[in-house]
Amino acid sequence: MGRSPCCEKSHTNKGAWTKEEDDRLIAYIKVHGEGCWRSLPKAAGLLRCGKSCRLRWINYLRPDLKRGNFTEQEDELIIKLHSLLGNKWSIIAGRLAGRTDNEIKNYWNTHIKRKLLNKGIDPLTHRPLIGNISSHSDSSPTTTPNSTTTTISFSAPIKIPKKEEILGIKDEKFDQNMREKWIERCPDLNLDLRISPPYQQNNNTDNIKTGTRICFTCSLGLEKSQDCNCSQNWVACCTTNNNNNGGSISYDFFGLTTNGALDYRRLEMM
DNA sequence: AAACTGATCAACCGCAGAACA
DNA sequence: GTGTTCTGCGGTTGATCAGTT
């Protein structure tokens, strides 16, 4: 026997919600609280299905929702969380106070995706769209003379972050699932990778001498951000980042390095 | 002014998994 | 242990708006 529909579709309204429907829903939830979505419409006198009521409340009527444009910090956080979690919009939304999964999902599809593509970054893998990507057993830079493409070197072994490292929470089940999905999604992704512009001989080696490193945040064009943690200040970092003259510049993929170890706890809400 | 196009976002749909009998 | 119900999630659709021709 198949599953019964969540509501009688022939007797329910669809489409945009009216002010009156919103008022009814708000009034009902104020008195009775959230939950029992299946029975809520009837009890509240709404000709809507429970799912529709839940969605309307969660995405638009909840009093704790933050409306308006996303800030640069929120942008950065979404990008970082998406690079770690993929399309886990509800989890991502849980890290952004006042934002809903639907809102973030829409924002990702309409703004951030394009932003990353414009930067030459694949929004699915968070890796450069163009350039030679090669796998190496060591961290030596790949040589691509007279080229302006970005080269990525991967080094073994693959390190998969644990959930508590990402979110600061301990959960064995999530831990195992996430690690498996991580491997499944990015089989060749080494989180200890280094990104390097093309190697060119006789180029300015000042950056090597001074040890200038550019962070992932800057690589995304989010200069001056609070998460810019280049070893130099942002001017040195972003100047270096925009320098196509080459030089063995390297930085950690997430730009979250602390003493060589990725610090995912920084992804927690400030 | 009208037609067209692309961007945005609210809402819907189907599915998976949790909860319950 | 099994079947049914309910909830929540992610993908997708379609209405609306703004900009362009």
PDB file of C-alpha atoms (C1' of nucleotides) in Angstrom:
ATOM      1  CA  MET A   1       0.000   0.000   0.000  1.00  0.00           C
ATOM      2  CA  GLY A   2       1.387   3.334  -1.042  1.00  0.00           C
ATOM      3  CA  ARG A   3       1.792   6.359   1.088  1.00  0.00           C
ATOM      4  CA  SER A   4      -1.209   8.581   1.462  1.00  0.00           C
ATOM      5  CA  PRO A   5      -0.905  12.204   0.386  1.00  0.00           C
ATOM      6  CA  CYS A   6      -0.012  14.648   3.129  1.00  0.00           C
ATOM      7  CA  CYS A   7      -3.282  16.478   2.534  1.00  0.00           C
ATOM      8  CA  GLU A   8      -6.336  16.617   0.348  1.00  0.00           C
ATOM      9  CA  LYS A   9      -4.908  18.467  -2.610  1.00  0.00           C
ATOM     10  CA  SER A  10      -8.304  19.247  -4.093  1.00  0.00           C
ATOM     11  CA  HIS A  11      -9.247  21.289  -1.037  1.00  0.00           C
ATOM     12  CA  THR A  12      -6.067  23.267  -0.572  1.00  0.00           C
ATOM     13  CA  ASN A  13      -4.887  26.601  -1.834  1.00  0.00           C
ATOM     14  CA  LYS A  14      -1.633  26.834  -3.721  1.00  0.00           C
ATOM     15  CA  GLY A  15       0.610  29.631  -4.772  1.00  0.00           C
ATOM     16  CA  ALA A  16       1.409  32.866  -3.018  1.00  0.00           C
ATOM     17  CA  TRP A  17       0.208  33.358   0.524  1.00  0.00           C
ATOM     18  CA  THR A  18      -2.220  36.162   1.312  1.00  0.00           C
ATOM     19  CA  LYS A  19      -1.869  38.542   4.233  1.00  0.00           C
ATOM     20  CA  GLU A  20      -4.874  36.947   5.867  1.00  0.00           C
ATOM     21  CA  GLU A  21      -3.367  33.466   5.633  1.00  0.00           C
ATOM     22  CA  ASP A  22      -0.111  34.737   7.090  1.00  0.00           C
ATOM     23  CA  ASP A  23      -1.969  36.354   9.974  1.00  0.00           C
ATOM     24  CA  ARG A  24      -3.895  33.189  10.694  1.00  0.00           C
ATOM     25  CA  LEU A  25      -0.754  31.087  10.703  1.00  0.00           C
ATOM     26  CA  ILE A  26       1.148  33.502  12.920  1.00  0.00           C
ATOM     27  CA  ALA A  27      -1.752  33.775  15.343  1.00  0.00           C
ATOM     28  CA  TYR A  28      -2.114  30.001  15.585  1.00  0.00           C
ATOM     29  CA  ILE A  29       1.576  29.333  16.146  1.00  0.00           C
ATOM     30  CA  LYS A  30       1.781  32.124  18.727  1.00  0.00           C
ATOM     31  CA  VAL A  31      -0.837  30.318  20.761  1.00  0.00           C
ATOM     32  CA  HIS A  32      -0.059  26.657  20.093  1.00  0.00           C
ATOM     33  CA  GLY A  33       3.556  26.705  19.041  1.00  0.00           C
ATOM     34  CA  GLU A  34       5.223  24.928  16.132  1.00  0.00           C
ATOM     35  CA  GLY A  35       4.695  21.266  15.291  1.00  0.00           C
ATOM     36  CA  CYS A  36       1.899  18.939  14.182  1.00  0.00           C
ATOM     37  CA  TRP A  37       2.028  20.465  10.750  1.00  0.00           C
ATOM     38  CA  ARG A  38      -0.371  17.928   9.336  1.00  0.00           C
ATOM     39  CA  SER A  39      -3.182  18.936  11.619  1.00  0.00           C
ATOM     40  CA  LEU A  40      -2.265  22.602  11.843  1.00  0.00           C
ATOM     41  CA  PRO A  41      -4.028  23.846   8.693  1.00  0.00           C
ATOM     42  CA  LYS A  42      -7.400  22.531   9.790  1.00  0.00           C
ATOM     43  CA  ALA A  43      -6.937  23.743  13.344  1.00  0.00           C
ATOM     44  CA  ALA A  44      -5.853  27.171  12.136  1.00  0.00           C
ATOM     45  CA  GLY A  45      -8.613  27.395   9.567  1.00  0.00           C
ATOM     46  CA  LEU A  46      -6.241  27.412   6.624  1.00  0.00           C
ATOM     47  CA  LEU A  47      -6.872  25.770   3.287  1.00  0.00           C
ATOM     48  CA  ARG A  48      -3.238  24.829   2.927  1.00  0.00           C
ATOM     49  CA  CYS A  49      -1.311  21.612   3.317  1.00  0.00           C
ATOM     50  CA  GLY A  50       0.847  21.158   6.380  1.00  0.00           C
ATOM     51  CA  LYS A  51       4.040  21.247   4.413  1.00  0.00           C
ATOM     52  CA  SER A  52       3.109  24.553   2.886  1.00  0.00           C
ATOM     53  CA  CYS A  53       2.381  26.010   6.340  1.00  0.00           C
ATOM     54  CA  ARG A  54       5.673  24.768   7.702  1.00  0.00           C
ATOM     55  CA  LEU A  55       7.602  26.224   4.780  1.00  0.00           C
ATOM     56  CA  ARG A  56       5.846  29.556   5.027  1.00  0.00           C
ATOM     57  CA  TRP A  57       6.538  29.790   8.740  1.00  0.00           C
ATOM     58  CA  ILE A  58      10.138  28.644   8.623  1.00  0.00           C
ATOM     59  CA  ASN A  59      11.152  30.692   5.605  1.00  0.00           C
ATOM     60  CA  TYR A  60       9.185  33.908   6.009  1.00  0.00           C
ATOM     61  CA  LEU A  61       7.105  34.315   9.109  1.00  0.00           C
ATOM     62  CA  ARG A  62       9.445  33.252  11.895  1.00  0.00           C
ATOM     63  CA  PRO A  63      10.144  36.298  14.037  1.00  0.00           C
ATOM     64  CA  ASP A  64      13.877  35.616  14.310  1.00  0.00           C
ATOM     65  CA  LEU A  65      14.522  35.845  10.594  1.00  0.00           C
ATOM     66  CA  LYS A  66      17.050  38.318   9.331  1.00  0.00           C
ATOM     67  CA  ARG A  67      15.878  39.912   6.117  1.00  0.00           C
ATOM     68  CA  GLY A  68      17.928  41.911   3.678  1.00  0.00           C
ATOM     69  CA  ASN A  69      21.124  41.487   1.751  1.00  0.00           C
ATOM     70  CA  PHE A  70      23.830  39.069   2.732  1.00  0.00           C
ATOM     71  CA  THR A  71      26.955  40.637   4.173  1.00  0.00           C
ATOM     72  CA  GLU A  72      30.478  39.947   2.951  1.00  0.00           C
ATOM     73  CA  GLN A  73      31.108  37.906   6.094  1.00  0.00           C
ATOM     74  CA  GLU A  74      28.035  35.798   5.411  1.00  0.00           C
ATOM     75  CA  ASP A  75      29.206  35.326   1.818  1.00  0.00           C
ATOM     76  CA  GLU A  76      32.575  34.085   2.994  1.00  0.00           C
ATOM     77  CA  LEU A  77      31.053  31.786   5.569  1.00  0.00           C
ATOM     78  CA  ILE A  78      28.661  30.255   3.053  1.00  0.00           C
ATOM     79  CA  ILE A  79      31.490  29.623   0.615  1.00  0.00           C
ATOM     80  CA  LYS A  80      33.636  28.022   3.264  1.00  0.00           C
ATOM     81  CA  LEU A  81      30.830  25.885   4.646  1.00  0.00           C
ATOM     82  CA  HIS A  82      29.775  24.821   1.173  1.00  0.00           C
ATOM     83  CA  SER A  83      33.322  23.805   0.357  1.00  0.00           C
ATOM     84  CA  LEU A  84      33.235  21.588   3.428  1.00  0.00           C
ATOM     85  CA  LEU A  85      29.662  20.337   3.426  1.00  0.00           C
ATOM     86  CA  GLY A  86      28.397  20.590  -0.141  1.00  0.00           C
ATOM     87  CA  ASN A  87      24.690  21.268  -0.679  1.00  0.00           C
ATOM     88  CA  LYS A  88      23.824  20.686   2.964  1.00  0.00           C
ATOM     89  CA  TRP A  89      21.769  23.867   3.069  1.00  0.00           C
ATOM     90  CA  SER A  90      20.072  23.155   6.350  1.00  0.00           C
ATOM     91  CA  ILE A  91      23.401  22.622   8.099  1.00  0.00           C
ATOM     92  CA  ILE A  92      24.839  25.715   6.484  1.00  0.00           C
ATOM     93  CA  ALA A  93      21.748  27.683   7.493  1.00  0.00           C
ATOM     94  CA  GLY A  94      22.252  26.473  11.025  1.00  0.00           C
ATOM     95  CA  ARG A  95      25.569  28.310  11.094  1.00  0.00           C
ATOM     96  CA  LEU A  96      24.079  31.588   9.880  1.00  0.00           C
ATOM     97  CA  ALA A  97      21.765  33.144  12.407  1.00  0.00           C
ATOM     98  CA  GLY A  98      18.478  34.340  10.961  1.00  0.00           C
ATOM     99  CA  ARG A  99      18.990  32.768   7.554  1.00  0.00           C
ATOM    100  CA  THR A 100      17.015  29.858   6.128  1.00  0.00           C
ATOM    101  CA  ASP A 101      18.169  26.959   4.018  1.00  0.00           C
ATOM    102  CA  ASN A 102      15.912  28.075   1.177  1.00  0.00           C
ATOM    103  CA  GLU A 103      17.295  31.594   1.306  1.00  0.00           C
ATOM    104  CA  ILE A 104      20.891  30.389   1.290  1.00  0.00           C
ATOM    105  CA  LYS A 105      20.182  27.906  -1.466  1.00  0.00           C
ATOM    106  CA  ASN A 106      18.664  30.636  -3.634  1.00  0.00           C
ATOM    107  CA  TYR A 107      21.467  33.020  -2.816  1.00  0.00           C
ATOM    108  CA  TRP A 108      24.035  30.419  -3.683  1.00  0.00           C
ATOM    109  CA  ASN A 109      22.413  29.628  -7.028  1.00  0.00           C
ATOM    110  CA  THR A 110      21.903  33.228  -8.057  1.00  0.00           C
ATOM    111  CA  HIS A 111      24.888  35.077  -6.611  1.00  0.00           C
ATOM    112  CA  ILE A 112      27.713  33.016  -5.176  1.00  0.00           C
ATOM    113  CA  LYS A 113      27.817  30.479  -7.981  1.00  0.00           C
ATOM    114  CA  ARG A 114      28.320  33.230 -10.509  1.00  0.00           C
ATOM    115  CA  LYS A 115      30.778  35.016  -8.275  1.00  0.00           C
ATOM    116  CA  LEU A 116      32.938  31.912  -8.022  1.00  0.00           C
ATOM    117  CA  LEU A 117      32.660  31.208 -11.733  1.00  0.00           C
ATOM    118  CA  ASN A 118      33.811  34.743 -12.472  1.00  0.00           C
ATOM    119  CA  LYS A 119      36.821  34.043 -10.290  1.00  0.00           C
ATOM    120  CA  GLY A 120      37.505  30.917 -12.282  1.00  0.00           C
ATOM    121  CA  ILE A 121      36.511  28.646  -9.432  1.00  0.00           C
ATOM    122  CA  ASP A 122      34.255  25.660  -9.857  1.00  0.00           C
ATOM    123  CA  PRO A 123      31.360  26.175  -7.402  1.00  0.00           C
ATOM    124  CA  LEU A 124      30.917  22.426  -7.094  1.00  0.00           C
ATOM    125  CA  THR A 125      34.444  21.465  -6.227  1.00  0.00           C
ATOM    126  CA  HIS A 126      35.803  24.857  -5.141  1.00  0.00           C
ATOM    127  CA  ARG A 127      38.779  24.227  -7.312  1.00  0.00           C
ATOM    128  CA  PRO A 128      40.003  26.274 -10.285  1.00  0.00           C
ATOM    129  CA  LEU A 129      38.059  25.709 -13.495  1.00  0.00           C
ATOM    130  CA  ILE A 130      41.073  26.296 -15.682  1.00  0.00           C
ATOM    131  CA  GLY A 131      44.645  25.346 -15.206  1.00  0.00           C
ATOM    132  CA  ASN A 132      46.572  22.157 -14.940  1.00  0.00           C
ATOM    133  CA  ILE A 133      45.553  20.084 -12.007  1.00  0.00           C
ATOM    134  CA  SER A 134      47.866  17.239 -11.305  1.00  0.00           C
ATOM    135  CA  SER A 135      48.416  14.785  -8.555  1.00  0.00           C
ATOM    136  CA  HIS A 136      51.762  14.376  -6.953  1.00  0.00           C
ATOM    137  CA  SER A 137      53.199  12.354  -4.174  1.00  0.00           C
ATOM    138  CA  ASP A 138      55.195  15.331  -3.039  1.00  0.00           C
ATOM    139  CA  SER A 139      54.516  19.019  -2.738  1.00  0.00           C
ATOM    140  CA  SER A 140      56.840  20.190  -5.461  1.00  0.00           C
ATOM    141  CA  PRO A 141      55.301  22.755  -7.812  1.00  0.00           C
ATOM    142  CA  THR A 142      54.151  21.751 -11.270  1.00  0.00           C
ATOM    143  CA  THR A 143      56.021  23.564 -14.017  1.00  0.00           C
ATOM    144  CA  THR A 144      53.963  25.270 -16.687  1.00  0.00           C
ATOM    145  CA  PRO A 145      56.269  27.817 -18.353  1.00  0.00           C
ATOM    146  CA  ASN A 146      54.829  30.894 -20.059  1.00  0.00           C
ATOM    147  CA  SER A 147      51.380  30.162 -18.819  1.00  0.00           C
ATOM    148  CA  THR A 148      49.056  32.252 -16.711  1.00  0.00           C
ATOM    149  CA  THR A 149      47.000  29.326 -15.514  1.00  0.00           C
ATOM    150  CA  THR A 150      46.929  28.264 -11.913  1.00  0.00           C
ATOM    151  CA  THR A 151      48.552  25.023 -10.986  1.00  0.00           C
ATOM    152  CA  ILE A 152      47.544  22.915  -8.066  1.00  0.00           C
ATOM    153  CA  SER A 153      49.707  20.347  -6.461  1.00  0.00           C
ATOM    154  CA  PHE A 154      48.247  17.638  -4.288  1.00  0.00           C
ATOM    155  CA  SER A 155      50.191  15.651  -1.799  1.00  0.00           C
ATOM    156  CA  ALA A 156      49.363  12.454   0.011  1.00  0.00           C
ATOM    157  CA  PRO A 157      48.011  11.310   2.339  1.00  0.00           C
ATOM    158  CA  ILE A 158      44.429  12.542   2.091  1.00  0.00           C
ATOM    159  CA  LYS A 159      43.290  14.091   5.329  1.00  0.00           C
ATOM    160  CA  ILE A 160      39.560  14.059   6.009  1.00  0.00           C
ATOM    161  CA  PRO A 161      38.357  16.453   8.671  1.00  0.00           C
ATOM    162  CA  LYS A 162      36.149  15.219  11.476  1.00  0.00           C
ATOM    163  CA  LYS A 163      32.821  16.824  12.219  1.00  0.00           C
ATOM    164  CA  GLU A 164      33.983  18.294  15.486  1.00  0.00           C
ATOM    165  CA  GLU A 165      36.830  19.842  13.587  1.00  0.00           C
ATOM    166  CA  ILE A 166      34.330  21.473  11.246  1.00  0.00           C
ATOM    167  CA  LEU A 167      31.513  22.436  13.560  1.00  0.00           C
ATOM    168  CA  GLY A 168      32.870  21.889  17.002  1.00  0.00           C
ATOM    169  CA  ILE A 169      30.406  19.077  17.684  1.00  0.00           C
ATOM    170  CA  LYS A 170      31.081  15.405  18.369  1.00  0.00           C
ATOM    171  CA  ASP A 171      28.867  12.987  16.486  1.00  0.00           C
ATOM    172  CA  GLU A 172      30.181   9.592  15.460  1.00  0.00           C
ATOM    173  CA  LYS A 173      27.466   8.873  12.900  1.00  0.00           C
ATOM    174  CA  PHE A 174      27.840  12.215  11.185  1.00  0.00           C
ATOM    175  CA  ASP A 175      31.579  11.816  11.389  1.00  0.00           C
ATOM    176  CA  GLN A 176      31.575   8.555   9.478  1.00  0.00           C
ATOM    177  CA  ASN A 177      28.994   9.685   6.900  1.00  0.00           C
ATOM    178  CA  MET A 178      30.754  12.950   6.270  1.00  0.00           C
ATOM    179  CA  ARG A 179      34.114  11.344   5.885  1.00  0.00           C
ATOM    180  CA  GLU A 180      32.702   8.837   3.399  1.00  0.00           C
ATOM    181  CA  LYS A 181      30.919  11.527   1.439  1.00  0.00           C
ATOM    182  CA  TRP A 182      34.001  13.660   1.495  1.00  0.00           C
ATOM    183  CA  ILE A 183      36.009  10.911  -0.123  1.00  0.00           C
ATOM    184  CA  GLU A 184      33.180  10.129  -2.532  1.00  0.00           C
ATOM    185  CA  ARG A 185      32.776  13.742  -3.598  1.00  0.00           C
ATOM    186  CA  CYS A 186      36.427  14.642  -3.866  1.00  0.00           C
ATOM    187  CA  PRO A 187      38.333  11.393  -4.283  1.00  0.00           C
ATOM    188  CA  ASP A 188      41.538  13.143  -5.183  1.00  0.00           C
ATOM    189  CA  LEU A 189      41.155  16.129  -2.909  1.00  0.00           C
ATOM    190  CA  ASN A 190      43.890  16.531  -0.394  1.00  0.00           C
ATOM    191  CA  LEU A 191      43.065  19.168   2.156  1.00  0.00           C
ATOM    192  CA  ASP A 192      46.726  19.766   2.655  1.00  0.00           C
ATOM    193  CA  LEU A 193      47.097  20.910  -0.909  1.00  0.00           C
ATOM    194  CA  ARG A 194      48.958  23.941  -2.067  1.00  0.00           C
ATOM    195  CA  ILE A 195      47.935  26.257  -4.888  1.00  0.00           C
ATOM    196  CA  SER A 196      50.646  27.808  -6.958  1.00  0.00           C
ATOM    197  CA  PRO A 197      50.706  30.139  -9.929  1.00  0.00           C
ATOM    198  CA  PRO A 198      52.700  28.915 -12.909  1.00  0.00           C
ATOM    199  CA  TYR A 199      56.346  28.605 -12.319  1.00  0.00           C
ATOM    200  CA  GLN A 200      58.523  30.895 -14.382  1.00  0.00           C
ATOM    201  CA  GLN A 201      62.211  31.248 -14.329  1.00  0.00           C
ATOM    202  CA  ASN A 202      63.980  34.548 -13.765  1.00  0.00           C
ATOM    203  CA  ASN A 203      60.961  36.075 -12.161  1.00  0.00           C
ATOM    204  CA  ASN A 204      60.659  38.070  -9.037  1.00  0.00           C
ATOM    205  CA  THR A 205      61.572  35.805  -6.177  1.00  0.00           C
ATOM    206  CA  ASP A 206      61.032  38.408  -3.494  1.00  0.00           C
ATOM    207  CA  ASN A 207      57.910  36.698  -2.350  1.00  0.00           C
ATOM    208  CA  ILE A 208      59.783  33.512  -1.739  1.00  0.00           C
ATOM    209  CA  LYS A 209      62.462  35.313   0.167  1.00  0.00           C
ATOM    210  CA  THR A 210      59.975  37.221   2.265  1.00  0.00           C
ATOM    211  CA  GLY A 211      57.771  34.182   2.639  1.00  0.00           C
ATOM    212  CA  THR A 212      54.647  36.005   1.449  1.00  0.00           C
ATOM    213  CA  ARG A 213      51.640  33.696   1.379  1.00  0.00           C
ATOM    214  CA  ILE A 214      48.154  34.359   0.109  1.00  0.00           C
ATOM    215  CA  CYS A 215      45.176  32.883   1.799  1.00  0.00           C
ATOM    216  CA  PHE A 216      42.133  31.179   0.342  1.00  0.00           C
ATOM    217  CA  THR A 217      39.922  34.098   1.247  1.00  0.00           C
ATOM    218  CA  CYS A 218      42.037  36.416  -0.866  1.00  0.00           C
ATOM    219  CA  SER A 219      42.169  33.891  -3.663  1.00  0.00           C
ATOM    220  CA  LEU A 220      38.398  34.230  -3.855  1.00  0.00           C
ATOM    221  CA  GLY A 221      38.697  37.942  -4.248  1.00  0.00           C
ATOM    222  CA  LEU A 222      37.537  38.637  -0.702  1.00  0.00           C
ATOM    223  CA  GLU A 223      40.363  40.961   0.092  1.00  0.00           C
ATOM    224  CA  LYS A 224      40.429  42.860   3.358  1.00  0.00           C
ATOM    225  CA  SER A 225      38.117  40.305   4.856  1.00  0.00           C
ATOM    226  CA  GLN A 226      38.363  39.454   8.521  1.00  0.00           C
ATOM    227  CA  ASP A 227      39.288  35.944   7.544  1.00  0.00           C
ATOM    228  CA  CYS A 228      42.298  37.046   5.573  1.00  0.00           C
ATOM    229  CA  ASN A 229      45.071  35.461   7.522  1.00  0.00           C
ATOM    230  CA  CYS A 230      47.990  35.811   5.204  1.00  0.00           C
ATOM    231  CA  SER A 231      51.324  35.937   6.930  1.00  0.00           C
ATOM    232  CA  GLN A 232      51.681  39.479   5.584  1.00  0.00           C
ATOM    233  CA  ASN A 233      49.054  42.171   5.748  1.00  0.00           C
ATOM    234  CA  TRP A 234      46.335  42.213   3.112  1.00  0.00           C
ATOM    235  CA  VAL A 235      48.195  44.618   0.839  1.00  0.00           C
ATOM    236  CA  ALA A 236      51.143  42.270   0.538  1.00  0.00           C
ATOM    237  CA  CYS A 237      48.804  39.332   0.270  1.00  0.00           C
ATOM    238  CA  CYS A 238      46.547  40.697  -2.421  1.00  0.00           C
ATOM    239  CA  THR A 239      49.353  42.309  -4.335  1.00  0.00           C
ATOM    240  CA  THR A 240      50.967  38.925  -4.411  1.00  0.00           C
ATOM    241  CA  ASN A 241      47.717  37.286  -5.353  1.00  0.00           C
ATOM    242  CA  ASN A 242      47.285  39.529  -8.348  1.00  0.00           C
ATOM    243  CA  ASN A 243      50.867  39.138  -9.380  1.00  0.00           C
ATOM    244  CA  ASN A 244      50.965  37.036 -12.506  1.00  0.00           C
ATOM    245  CA  ASN A 245      54.701  37.197 -12.705  1.00  0.00           C
ATOM    246  CA  GLY A 246      54.942  33.924 -10.970  1.00  0.00           C
ATOM    247  CA  GLY A 247      57.171  32.920  -8.128  1.00  0.00           C
ATOM    248  CA  SER A 248      56.568  29.982  -5.865  1.00  0.00           C
ATOM    249  CA  ILE A 249      53.721  31.425  -3.877  1.00  0.00           C
ATOM    250  CA  SER A 250      51.769  28.921  -1.877  1.00  0.00           C
ATOM    251  CA  TYR A 251      48.970  28.907   0.634  1.00  0.00           C
ATOM    252  CA  ASP A 252      46.721  26.462   2.337  1.00  0.00           C
ATOM    253  CA  PHE A 253      43.533  25.655   0.466  1.00  0.00           C
ATOM    254  CA  PHE A 254      41.163  26.974   3.095  1.00  0.00           C
ATOM    255  CA  GLY A 255      43.491  29.663   4.298  1.00  0.00           C
ATOM    256  CA  LEU A 256      42.805  28.505   7.808  1.00  0.00           C
ATOM    257  CA  THR A 257      46.211  27.206   8.634  1.00  0.00           C
ATOM    258  CA  THR A 258      47.532  27.390  12.122  1.00  0.00           C
ATOM    259  CA  ASN A 259      50.945  25.886  12.466  1.00  0.00           C
ATOM    260  CA  GLY A 260      50.305  23.763   9.418  1.00  0.00           C
ATOM    261  CA  ALA A 261      47.058  22.283  10.722  1.00  0.00           C
ATOM    262  CA  LEU A 262      43.672  23.250   9.348  1.00  0.00           C
ATOM    263  CA  ASP A 263      41.497  24.888  11.952  1.00  0.00           C
ATOM    264  CA  TYR A 264      37.888  24.250  11.014  1.00  0.00           C
ATOM    265  CA  ARG A 265      36.643  25.520  14.322  1.00  0.00           C
ATOM    266  CA  ARG A 266      37.114  28.998  12.959  1.00  0.00           C
ATOM    267  CA  LEU A 267      34.065  28.289  10.824  1.00  0.00           C
ATOM    268  CA  GLU A 268      31.856  28.566  13.847  1.00  0.00           C
ATOM    269  CA  MET A 269      29.718  31.632  14.131  1.00  0.00           C
ATOM    270  CA  MET A 270      31.629  34.516  15.680  1.00  0.00           C
TER     271      MET A 270
ATOM    272  C1'  DA B   1       5.369  51.562 -25.625  1.00  0.00           C
ATOM    273  C1'  DA B   2       5.794  46.784 -26.443  1.00  0.00           C
ATOM    274  C1'  DA B   3       8.316  42.644 -26.646  1.00  0.00           C
ATOM    275  C1'  DC B   4      11.910  40.063 -25.093  1.00  0.00           C
ATOM    276  C1'  DT B   5      15.385  38.251 -21.852  1.00  0.00           C
ATOM    277  C1'  DG B   6      17.585  37.240 -17.709  1.00  0.00           C
ATOM    278  C1'  DA B   7      17.635  37.432 -12.666  1.00  0.00           C
ATOM    279  C1'  DT B   8      15.454  36.633  -8.472  1.00  0.00           C
ATOM    280  C1'  DC B   9      13.045  34.157  -5.043  1.00  0.00           C
ATOM    281  C1'  DA B  10       8.722  32.148  -3.071  1.00  0.00           C
ATOM    282  C1'  DA B  11       6.623  27.963  -3.297  1.00  0.00           C
ATOM    283  C1'  DC B  12       5.998  23.185  -4.677  1.00  0.00           C
ATOM    284  C1'  DC B  13       7.333  18.295  -5.260  1.00  0.00           C
ATOM    285  C1'  DG B  14       9.319  13.932  -4.318  1.00  0.00           C
ATOM    286  C1'  DC B  15      12.123  11.445  -1.470  1.00  0.00           C
ATOM    287  C1'  DA B  16      14.530   9.691   2.748  1.00  0.00           C
ATOM    288  C1'  DG B  17      14.582   8.788   7.239  1.00  0.00           C
ATOM    289  C1'  DA B  18      12.712   9.249  11.880  1.00  0.00           C
ATOM    290  C1'  DA B  19       8.925   8.231  14.786  1.00  0.00           C
ATOM    291  C1'  DC B  20       5.219   5.626  16.026  1.00  0.00           C
ATOM    292  C1'  DA B  21       1.655   1.880  16.368  1.00  0.00           C
TER     293       DA B  21
ATOM    294  C1'  DG C   1      10.213  -6.657  12.880  1.00  0.00           C
ATOM    295  C1'  DT C   2       6.966  -4.455   9.834  1.00  0.00           C
ATOM    296  C1'  DG C   3       4.011  -1.122   7.953  1.00  0.00           C
ATOM    297  C1'  DT C   4       2.304   3.545   8.190  1.00  0.00           C
ATOM    298  C1'  DT C   5       2.591   8.374   9.154  1.00  0.00           C
ATOM    299  C1'  DC C   6       4.992  12.599   9.687  1.00  0.00           C
ATOM    300  C1'  DT C   7       8.728  15.793   9.177  1.00  0.00           C
ATOM    301  C1'  DG C   8      12.494  17.868   6.997  1.00  0.00           C
ATOM    302  C1'  DC C   9      15.580  18.342   3.120  1.00  0.00           C
ATOM    303  C1'  DG C  10      17.258  19.374  -1.517  1.00  0.00           C
ATOM    304  C1'  DG C  11      16.037  20.043  -6.285  1.00  0.00           C
ATOM    305  C1'  DT C  12      13.083  22.310  -9.307  1.00  0.00           C
ATOM    306  C1'  DT C  13       9.469  25.294 -11.070  1.00  0.00           C
ATOM    307  C1'  DG C  14       7.116  29.322 -12.214  1.00  0.00           C
ATOM    308  C1'  DA C  15       5.590  34.092 -11.196  1.00  0.00           C
ATOM    309  C1'  DT C  16       7.320  38.541 -11.002  1.00  0.00           C
ATOM    310  C1'  DC C  17      10.403  42.248 -11.727  1.00  0.00           C
ATOM    311  C1'  DA C  18      14.076  44.927 -13.937  1.00  0.00           C
ATOM    312  C1'  DG C  19      16.809  45.881 -17.721  1.00  0.00           C
ATOM    313  C1'  DT C  20      17.498  45.889 -22.688  1.00  0.00           C
ATOM    314  C1'  DT C  21      16.310  46.090 -27.509  1.00  0.00           C
TER     315       DT C  21
END
